[in-house]
PDB file of C-alpha atoms in Angstrom:
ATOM      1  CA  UNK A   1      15.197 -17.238  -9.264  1.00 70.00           C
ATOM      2  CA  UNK A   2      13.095 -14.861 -11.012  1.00 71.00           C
ATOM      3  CA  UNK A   3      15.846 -13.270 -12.975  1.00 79.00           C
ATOM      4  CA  UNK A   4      17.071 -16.146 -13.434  1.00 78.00           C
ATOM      5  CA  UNK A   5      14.198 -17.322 -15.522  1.00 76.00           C
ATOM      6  CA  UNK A   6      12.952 -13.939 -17.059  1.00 78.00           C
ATOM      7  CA  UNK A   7      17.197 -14.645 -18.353  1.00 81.00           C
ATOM      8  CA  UNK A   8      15.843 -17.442 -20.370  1.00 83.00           C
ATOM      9  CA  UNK A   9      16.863 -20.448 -18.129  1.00 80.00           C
ATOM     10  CA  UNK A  10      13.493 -22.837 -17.435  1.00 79.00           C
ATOM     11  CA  UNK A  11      12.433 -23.653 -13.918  1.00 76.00           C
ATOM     12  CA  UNK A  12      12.882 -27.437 -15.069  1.00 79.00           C
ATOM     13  CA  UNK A  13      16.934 -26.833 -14.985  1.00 77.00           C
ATOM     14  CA  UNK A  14      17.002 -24.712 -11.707  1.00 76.00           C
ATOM     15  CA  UNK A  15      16.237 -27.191  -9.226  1.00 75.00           C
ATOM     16  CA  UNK A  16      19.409 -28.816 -10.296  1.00 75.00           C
ATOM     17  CA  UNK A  17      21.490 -26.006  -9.210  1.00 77.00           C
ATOM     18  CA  UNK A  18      19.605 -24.483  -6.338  1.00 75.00           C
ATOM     19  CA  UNK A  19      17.276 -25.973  -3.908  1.00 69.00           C
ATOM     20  CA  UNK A  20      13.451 -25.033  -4.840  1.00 73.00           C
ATOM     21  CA  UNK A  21      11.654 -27.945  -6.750  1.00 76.00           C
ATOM     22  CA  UNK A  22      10.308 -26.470 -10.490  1.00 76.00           C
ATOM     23  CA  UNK A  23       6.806 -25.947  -9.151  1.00 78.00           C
ATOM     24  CA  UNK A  24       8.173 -23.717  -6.214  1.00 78.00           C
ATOM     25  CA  UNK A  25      10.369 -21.747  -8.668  1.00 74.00           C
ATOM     26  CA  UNK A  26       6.760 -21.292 -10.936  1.00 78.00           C
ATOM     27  CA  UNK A  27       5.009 -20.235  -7.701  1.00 79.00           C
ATOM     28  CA  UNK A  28       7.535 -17.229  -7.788  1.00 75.00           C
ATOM     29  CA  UNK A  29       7.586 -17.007 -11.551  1.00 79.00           C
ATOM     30  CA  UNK A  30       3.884 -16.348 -12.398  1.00 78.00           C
ATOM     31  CA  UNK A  31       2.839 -13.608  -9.645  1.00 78.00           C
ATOM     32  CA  UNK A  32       6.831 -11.449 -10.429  1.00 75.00           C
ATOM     33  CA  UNK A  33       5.233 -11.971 -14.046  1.00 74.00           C
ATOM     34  CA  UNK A  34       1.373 -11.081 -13.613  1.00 70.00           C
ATOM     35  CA  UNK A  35       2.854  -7.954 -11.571  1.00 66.00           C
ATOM     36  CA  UNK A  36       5.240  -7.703 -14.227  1.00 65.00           C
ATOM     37  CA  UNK A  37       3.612  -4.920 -16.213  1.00 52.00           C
ATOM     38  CA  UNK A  38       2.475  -3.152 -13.152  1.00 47.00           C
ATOM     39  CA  UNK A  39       6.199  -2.861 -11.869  1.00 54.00           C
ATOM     40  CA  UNK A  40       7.387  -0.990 -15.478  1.00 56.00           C
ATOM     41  CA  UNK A  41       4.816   1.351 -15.348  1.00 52.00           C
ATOM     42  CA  UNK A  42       4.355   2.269 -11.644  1.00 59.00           C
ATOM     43  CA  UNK A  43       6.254  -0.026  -9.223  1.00 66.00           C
ATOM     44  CA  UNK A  44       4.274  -1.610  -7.534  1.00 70.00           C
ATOM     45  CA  UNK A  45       3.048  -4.752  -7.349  1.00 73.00           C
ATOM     46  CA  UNK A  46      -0.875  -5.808  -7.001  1.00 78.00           C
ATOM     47  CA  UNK A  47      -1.109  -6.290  -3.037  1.00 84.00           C
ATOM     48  CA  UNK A  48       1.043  -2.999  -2.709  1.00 83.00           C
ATOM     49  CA  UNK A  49      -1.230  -1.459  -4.980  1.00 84.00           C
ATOM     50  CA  UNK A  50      -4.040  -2.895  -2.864  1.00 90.00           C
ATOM     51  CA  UNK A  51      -2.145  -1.896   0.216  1.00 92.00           C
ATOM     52  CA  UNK A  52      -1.632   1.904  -1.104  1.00 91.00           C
ATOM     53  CA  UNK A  53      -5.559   2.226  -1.458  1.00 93.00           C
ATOM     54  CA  UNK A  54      -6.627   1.433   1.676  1.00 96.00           C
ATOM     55  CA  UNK A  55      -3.913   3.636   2.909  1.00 96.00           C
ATOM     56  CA  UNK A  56      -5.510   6.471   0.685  1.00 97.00           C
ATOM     57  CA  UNK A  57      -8.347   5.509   2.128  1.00 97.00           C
ATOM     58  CA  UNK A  58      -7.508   5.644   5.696  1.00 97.00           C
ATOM     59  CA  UNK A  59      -5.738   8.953   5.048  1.00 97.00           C
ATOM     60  CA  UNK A  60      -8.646  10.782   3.484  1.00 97.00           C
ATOM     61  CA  UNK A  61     -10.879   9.931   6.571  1.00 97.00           C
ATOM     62  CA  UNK A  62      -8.661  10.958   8.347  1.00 97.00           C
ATOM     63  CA  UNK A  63      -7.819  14.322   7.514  1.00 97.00           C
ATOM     64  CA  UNK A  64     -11.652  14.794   7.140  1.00 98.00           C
ATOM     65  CA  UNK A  65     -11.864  14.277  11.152  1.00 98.00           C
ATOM     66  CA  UNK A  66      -9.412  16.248  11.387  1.00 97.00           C
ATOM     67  CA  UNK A  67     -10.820  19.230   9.323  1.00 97.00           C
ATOM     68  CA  UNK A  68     -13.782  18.736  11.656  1.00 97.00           C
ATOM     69  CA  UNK A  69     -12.337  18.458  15.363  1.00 97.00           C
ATOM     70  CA  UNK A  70     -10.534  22.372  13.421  1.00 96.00           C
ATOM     71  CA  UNK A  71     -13.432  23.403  13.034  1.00 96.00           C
ATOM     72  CA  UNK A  72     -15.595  22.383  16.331  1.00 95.00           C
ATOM     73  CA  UNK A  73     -12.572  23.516  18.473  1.00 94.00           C
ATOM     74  CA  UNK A  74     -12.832  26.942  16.937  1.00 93.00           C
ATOM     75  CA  UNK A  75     -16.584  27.335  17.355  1.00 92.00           C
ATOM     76  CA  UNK A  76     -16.215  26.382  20.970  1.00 92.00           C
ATOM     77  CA  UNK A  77     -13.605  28.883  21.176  1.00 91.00           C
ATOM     78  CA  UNK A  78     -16.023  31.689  19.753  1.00 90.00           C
ATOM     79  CA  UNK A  79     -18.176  30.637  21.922  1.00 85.00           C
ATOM     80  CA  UNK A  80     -16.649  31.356  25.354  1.00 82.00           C
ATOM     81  CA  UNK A  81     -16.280  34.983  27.025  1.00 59.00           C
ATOM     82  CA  UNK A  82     -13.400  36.358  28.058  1.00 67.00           C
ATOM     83  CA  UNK A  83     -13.854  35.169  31.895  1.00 61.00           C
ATOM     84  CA  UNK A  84     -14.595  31.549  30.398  1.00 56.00           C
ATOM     85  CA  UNK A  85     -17.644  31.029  31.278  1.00 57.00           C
ATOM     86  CA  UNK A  86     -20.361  30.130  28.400  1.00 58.00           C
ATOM     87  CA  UNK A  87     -22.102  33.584  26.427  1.00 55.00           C
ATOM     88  CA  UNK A  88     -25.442  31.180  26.511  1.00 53.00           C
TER      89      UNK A  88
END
């Protein structure tokens, strides 16, 4: 429906054809063309975009942990003799 419009057809004259009533055609009109500009230039639309942060997010924080459990497992490994008990 979409296309259709962005084609030049109005939402008014699709609800002849198809199903959707003209406000439920503008309900998918206006978001496809907020997120218009968005999808040329990256792809994505806003809650993807949203979405991709908080993955980012999640990501980072996690390869932090990570980096630390590294580092903790190799200090404990220093740490330990040969017959594995504790040098202390």
């Amino acid at each position: 429906m979409v296309e259709l419009v962005r084609s030049g057809r109005t939402p008014e004259d699709l609800p002849r054809e198809f199903e959707p009533t003209a406000q439920s055609i503008w309900n998918w009109v206006r978001p496809a063309e907020r997120d218009g500009v968005a999808r040329k230039d990256g792809g994505v639309s806003s809650p993807e975009r949203e979405e991709l942060a908080k993955l980012q997010r999640a990501n980072h924080r996690l390869r932090q942990e990570r980096d630390i459990l590294a580092k903790a497992a190799a200090w404990f490994a220093r740490e330990r003799t040969p017959n594995g008990s504790s040098s202390s």
